[in-house]
Amino acid sequence: MNVLDLKKFCERYQKLYIYGTGIRACFMASALERLGYVYEAFLLSDDRKYSVSKLYNHDIFHLSEV
């Protein structure tokens, strides 16, 4: 996804979430912050476990919680 596509996507929604907590999710968090977009939290599949409750000072939720 290029920057223009990312901006178009972000402008379409009032709330943004990032799926996952891996390298790509961290890259996306950084890209959103650089572009000035605020995201709500990180999301994981319901069957995934996580050992921390926050990443980059944002909550981590299961999909069924949102």
PDB file of N, CA and C in Angstrom, residues 29 40 58:
ATOM      1  N   ALA A  29       1.750   1.244  12.422  1.00  0.00           N
ATOM      2  CA  ALA A  29       1.577   2.207  13.517  1.00  0.00           C
ATOM      3  C   ALA A  29       2.487   3.410  13.302  1.00  0.00           C
ATOM      4  N   GLU A  40      -6.994   3.516  17.125  1.00  0.00           N
ATOM      5  CA  GLU A  40      -7.597   3.183  18.415  1.00  0.00           C
ATOM      6  C   GLU A  40      -6.802   2.147  19.194  1.00  0.00           C
ATOM      7  N   HIS A  58      -0.849   1.742  23.128  1.00  0.00           N
ATOM      8  CA  HIS A  58      -2.206   1.473  22.657  1.00  0.00           C
ATOM      9  C   HIS A  58      -2.615   0.087  23.151  1.00  0.00           C
TER      10      HIS A  58
END
